Amino acid sequence: VHLHGGMAFAELFQQGGALWRRVMTVILRRVARFLVLGEVHRPIFARWVSPHSISVVPNGIEELPVPTAESSSIAPHKRKQFRIVYLSTLSQGKGLFILLEAMRLIVHQFPDVECAIAGPWWRATTQIEAEEMVATLDLAETVSFVGSVTGDKKAAFLRTGDLFVFPSMYRLEGQPLVILEAMCAGLPVIASDIGSLSETIDDGITGFIVPQNNPEAVCDRVLQLLRDPTLRQSMGKAARARYEQHYTSRAFADRIEEALLNTLERGQ
């Protein structure tokens, strides 16, 4: 069993009826190996198996493609010196509105910055609310929505940034691939303490972990990086090195292989 989400699995088990829980218990006790994305997720399956049957296998991704001339024009700059990038499904849970509120605070102290936001809208009402918020907070010259980006366009978009911000509050958060993609692109990452992000981001080395639902904390860390180019560059290099060491597709395959071989060696 390979769990790609987060702690909400335990809630799912509890919310079902008595028959559901009995059936799930029978099934899960027959599982030889559980794979989870981070140490924080180990307790999810502890009631059904012994600790040695739970393996932590973080995600891994392929190297980002080299941007083409066409893809590099996906998100033109607003003539600002620095750019913050964000990429996800655009929803409240993924921290979109926390980011917008943080941008209001950031621009007040550091006007020469912009924020490019990529990804599909979760709902049409979310788009309306976000665009109204941008207008209300007077962020039209600071924030841009660039739509969905994939493949080399995604790679080009990430490389336009100076840092990546991901203030998620999503209850099902595990280990978002976009965090690994940002690290692969050599960006410092500022992300909320949710899922296994505090295990993925080396706080203070490759980026910063901030409390959930806290635009002030996001603002403080962004300003710290904008005002300290040496720190920003060192964190970007450290993020890239951490990706190369832990989160490549090869590293992922090796961890999967190790988990499967350990299972077979135990005779399970």
Coordinates of C-alpha atoms in Angstrom, one line a residue:
V1 CA 0.0 0.0 0.0
H2 CA 1.5 3.3 -1.1
L3 CA -0.1 6.4 0.5
H4 CA 0.4 9.5 -1.5
G5 CA -1.7 11.8 0.8
G6 CA -1.4 12.8 4.4
M7 CA -3.0 12.3 7.8
A8 CA -6.6 12.4 6.5
F9 CA -6.5 8.7 5.9
A10 CA -6.9 8.1 9.6
E11 CA -10.0 10.4 9.5
L12 CA -11.4 8.5 6.6
F13 CA -11.1 5.2 8.6
Q14 CA -12.8 6.7 11.6
Q15 CA -15.6 8.4 9.7
G16 CA -16.9 5.1 8.1
G17 CA -19.4 2.9 9.8
A18 CA -18.7 -0.2 11.9
L19 CA -18.8 -2.5 8.9
W20 CA -16.5 -0.2 6.9
R21 CA -13.9 -0.3 9.7
R22 CA -14.1 -4.1 10.1
V23 CA -13.6 -4.6 6.4
M24 CA -10.7 -2.1 6.2
T25 CA -9.1 -3.7 9.2
V26 CA -9.2 -7.2 7.6
I27 CA -7.7 -5.7 4.4
L28 CA -5.0 -3.6 6.0
R29 CA -3.8 -6.4 8.4
R30 CA -3.0 -8.4 5.3
V31 CA -0.7 -5.8 3.9
A32 CA 2.9 -6.8 3.9
R33 CA 4.4 -3.3 3.4
F34 CA 3.1 0.3 3.8
L35 CA 4.9 3.1 2.0
V36 CA 4.5 6.6 3.3
L37 CA 5.9 9.9 2.1
G38 CA 7.5 11.1 5.4
E39 CA 8.3 10.1 9.0
V40 CA 5.3 12.2 10.1
H41 CA 3.0 9.7 8.3
R42 CA 4.3 6.5 10.0
P43 CA 1.7 6.6 12.8
I44 CA -1.2 6.4 10.2
F45 CA -0.8 2.6 9.8
A46 CA 0.7 1.8 13.2
R47 CA -2.5 0.2 14.4
W48 CA -2.4 -2.5 11.8
V49 CA 1.3 -3.5 11.4
S50 CA 4.6 -3.5 13.2
P51 CA 7.0 -0.5 12.7
H52 CA 9.3 -2.6 10.5
S53 CA 6.5 -3.0 7.9
I54 CA 6.2 0.7 7.3
S55 CA 8.8 2.3 5.0
V56 CA 9.3 6.0 4.3
V57 CA 9.7 6.6 0.6
P58 CA 9.7 10.3 -0.3
N59 CA 8.7 11.4 -3.8
G60 CA 11.2 11.8 -6.6
I61 CA 11.0 13.7 -9.9
E62 CA 12.8 13.8 -13.2
E63 CA 15.1 16.7 -14.0
L64 CA 13.2 19.7 -15.3
P65 CA 13.3 20.1 -19.1
V66 CA 15.4 22.8 -20.6
P67 CA 13.1 25.8 -21.5
T68 CA 12.7 26.7 -25.1
A69 CA 12.5 30.2 -26.5
E70 CA 8.7 29.8 -26.8
S71 CA 8.2 28.5 -23.3
S72 CA 10.4 31.2 -21.8
S73 CA 7.8 33.8 -22.7
I74 CA 5.1 32.2 -20.6
A75 CA 5.3 34.7 -17.7
P76 CA 6.8 38.1 -18.7
H77 CA 8.1 40.2 -15.8
K78 CA 6.2 43.3 -14.6
R79 CA 9.5 45.4 -14.6
K80 CA 10.1 44.6 -11.0
Q81 CA 13.5 43.6 -9.6
F82 CA 12.4 40.4 -7.8
R83 CA 9.9 37.8 -8.5
I84 CA 8.1 35.4 -6.1
V85 CA 6.6 32.4 -7.9
Y86 CA 3.7 30.1 -6.8
L87 CA 2.4 27.0 -8.6
S88 CA -0.5 24.8 -7.5
T89 CA -4.2 24.3 -8.0
L90 CA -5.5 27.7 -7.1
S91 CA -7.6 27.2 -4.0
Q92 CA -8.0 28.4 -0.5
G93 CA -6.6 25.1 0.9
K94 CA -3.4 25.5 -1.1
G95 CA -2.8 28.8 0.5
L96 CA -3.6 31.2 -2.4
F97 CA -5.3 33.8 -0.2
I98 CA -2.6 33.6 2.5
L99 CA -0.1 34.4 -0.3
L100 CA -2.2 37.4 -1.5
E101 CA -2.5 38.7 2.0
A102 CA 1.2 38.2 2.5
M103 CA 1.9 40.1 -0.7
R104 CA 0.0 43.1 0.6
L105 CA 2.3 43.2 3.6
I106 CA 5.4 42.6 1.5
V107 CA 4.8 45.3 -1.0
H108 CA 4.2 47.8 1.7
Q109 CA 7.8 47.3 2.9
F110 CA 9.4 46.2 -0.4
P111 CA 7.7 47.7 -3.5
D112 CA 10.1 46.4 -6.0
V113 CA 8.7 42.8 -6.1
E114 CA 6.1 40.9 -8.1
C115 CA 4.3 37.6 -7.6
A116 CA 3.5 35.3 -10.5
I117 CA 0.9 32.7 -9.7
A118 CA 0.5 29.6 -12.0
G119 CA -2.0 26.8 -12.0
P120 CA -5.6 25.9 -12.8
W121 CA -8.5 27.4 -10.8
W122 CA -10.2 25.1 -8.3
R123 CA -13.5 26.7 -9.0
A124 CA -14.8 29.7 -11.0
T125 CA -15.9 31.3 -7.7
T126 CA -12.3 31.0 -6.4
Q127 CA -11.1 32.9 -9.4
I128 CA -13.7 35.7 -8.9
E129 CA -12.8 35.9 -5.2
A130 CA -9.0 36.0 -5.9
E131 CA -9.3 38.7 -8.6
E132 CA -11.5 40.8 -6.4
M133 CA -9.0 40.4 -3.6
V134 CA -6.2 41.6 -5.9
A135 CA -8.2 44.6 -6.8
T136 CA -9.2 45.4 -3.2
L137 CA -5.6 45.1 -1.9
D138 CA -4.3 47.2 -4.8
L139 CA -2.1 44.4 -6.1
A140 CA -2.9 44.6 -9.8
E141 CA 0.6 45.9 -10.6
T142 CA 2.2 43.3 -8.3
V143 CA 0.3 40.0 -8.8
S144 CA -0.3 38.2 -12.1
F145 CA -2.2 34.9 -12.8
V146 CA -0.5 33.0 -15.7
G147 CA -2.7 30.0 -16.0
S148 CA -1.8 26.3 -16.1
V149 CA 1.8 25.5 -17.0
T150 CA 3.2 22.0 -17.8
G151 CA 6.4 20.5 -19.2
D152 CA 9.0 22.9 -20.4
K153 CA 6.6 25.8 -19.7
K154 CA 6.5 24.8 -16.1
A155 CA 10.3 24.6 -16.0
A156 CA 10.6 28.0 -17.6
F157 CA 8.1 29.5 -15.2
L158 CA 9.9 28.3 -12.1
R159 CA 13.2 29.6 -13.4
T160 CA 11.8 33.1 -13.7
G161 CA 11.5 33.2 -9.9
D162 CA 13.9 34.3 -7.2
L163 CA 12.1 32.2 -4.6
F164 CA 9.1 29.9 -4.3
V165 CA 6.3 30.3 -1.7
F166 CA 3.8 27.6 -0.8
P167 CA 1.6 28.5 2.3
S168 CA -0.6 25.4 2.0
M169 CA -3.3 24.5 4.6
Y170 CA -4.6 21.5 2.6
R171 CA -5.6 18.7 5.0
L172 CA -4.6 16.0 2.6
E173 CA -1.1 17.4 1.9
G174 CA 1.6 14.8 1.7
Q175 CA 4.7 15.9 -0.2
P176 CA 3.7 18.1 -3.1
L177 CA 5.8 17.5 -6.2
V178 CA 5.9 21.2 -6.9
I179 CA 8.2 21.7 -3.9
L180 CA 10.7 19.2 -5.4
E181 CA 10.3 21.0 -8.8
A182 CA 11.1 24.3 -7.2
M183 CA 14.2 22.8 -5.4
C184 CA 15.2 21.3 -8.7
A185 CA 15.0 24.8 -10.3
G186 CA 17.4 26.1 -7.6
L187 CA 14.8 28.2 -5.7
P188 CA 14.7 28.8 -1.9
V189 CA 11.3 27.5 -0.7
I190 CA 9.1 29.1 1.9
A191 CA 6.3 26.7 2.9
S192 CA 3.9 26.0 5.7
D193 CA 4.4 23.3 8.3
I194 CA 2.1 20.7 6.9
G195 CA 2.4 17.1 5.6
S196 CA 6.1 16.1 5.3
L197 CA 7.2 19.6 4.1
S198 CA 9.3 20.1 7.3
E199 CA 11.2 16.9 6.4
T200 CA 11.6 18.0 2.7
I201 CA 12.8 21.6 3.3
D202 CA 15.9 21.9 5.5
D203 CA 14.6 24.9 7.6
G204 CA 17.1 27.8 7.5
I205 CA 19.3 26.0 4.9
T206 CA 17.2 25.3 1.7
G207 CA 14.3 27.6 2.7
F208 CA 12.0 28.3 5.6
I209 CA 9.1 26.5 7.3
V210 CA 6.4 28.8 8.6
P211 CA 3.2 28.2 10.6
Q212 CA 0.0 27.5 8.7
N213 CA -2.4 30.3 8.0
N214 CA 0.1 33.0 8.9
P215 CA 0.7 35.7 6.2
E216 CA 2.8 37.7 8.6
A217 CA 5.3 34.8 9.0
V218 CA 5.3 34.4 5.2
C219 CA 6.0 38.1 4.8
D220 CA 8.8 38.1 7.3
R221 CA 10.7 35.3 5.6
V222 CA 10.2 36.6 2.1
L223 CA 11.5 40.0 3.2
Q224 CA 14.5 38.3 4.8
L225 CA 15.4 36.6 1.5
L226 CA 14.7 39.7 -0.7
R227 CA 17.0 41.9 1.5
D228 CA 19.8 39.3 1.7
P229 CA 21.0 38.2 -1.8
T230 CA 23.8 36.1 -0.3
L231 CA 21.4 34.1 1.8
R232 CA 18.9 33.8 -1.1
Q233 CA 21.6 32.5 -3.4
S234 CA 23.1 30.1 -0.9
M235 CA 19.6 28.7 -0.1
G236 CA 18.9 28.2 -3.8
K237 CA 22.1 26.3 -4.3
A238 CA 21.4 24.2 -1.2
A239 CA 17.9 23.5 -2.4
R240 CA 19.3 22.2 -5.7
A241 CA 21.9 20.1 -4.0
R242 CA 19.2 18.6 -1.7
Y243 CA 17.1 17.7 -4.7
E244 CA 20.1 16.0 -6.4
Q245 CA 20.9 14.0 -3.2
H246 CA 17.4 13.0 -2.1
Y247 CA 14.6 13.7 -4.6
T248 CA 15.6 12.6 -8.1
S249 CA 13.6 9.8 -9.9
R250 CA 16.7 7.6 -9.4
A251 CA 16.7 8.1 -5.6
F252 CA 12.9 7.3 -5.6
A253 CA 13.4 4.1 -7.6
D254 CA 16.2 3.0 -5.3
R255 CA 14.0 3.6 -2.2
I256 CA 11.1 1.6 -3.7
E257 CA 13.5 -1.2 -4.6
E258 CA 14.9 -1.3 -1.1
A259 CA 11.4 -1.4 0.5
L260 CA 10.3 -4.2 -1.8
L261 CA 13.5 -6.2 -1.2
N262 CA 13.2 -5.8 2.5
T263 CA 9.6 -7.1 2.3
L264 CA 10.7 -10.2 0.3
E265 CA 13.7 -10.9 2.6
R266 CA 11.3 -11.0 5.6
G267 CA 9.3 -13.7 3.8
Q268 CA 6.2 -11.5 3.7

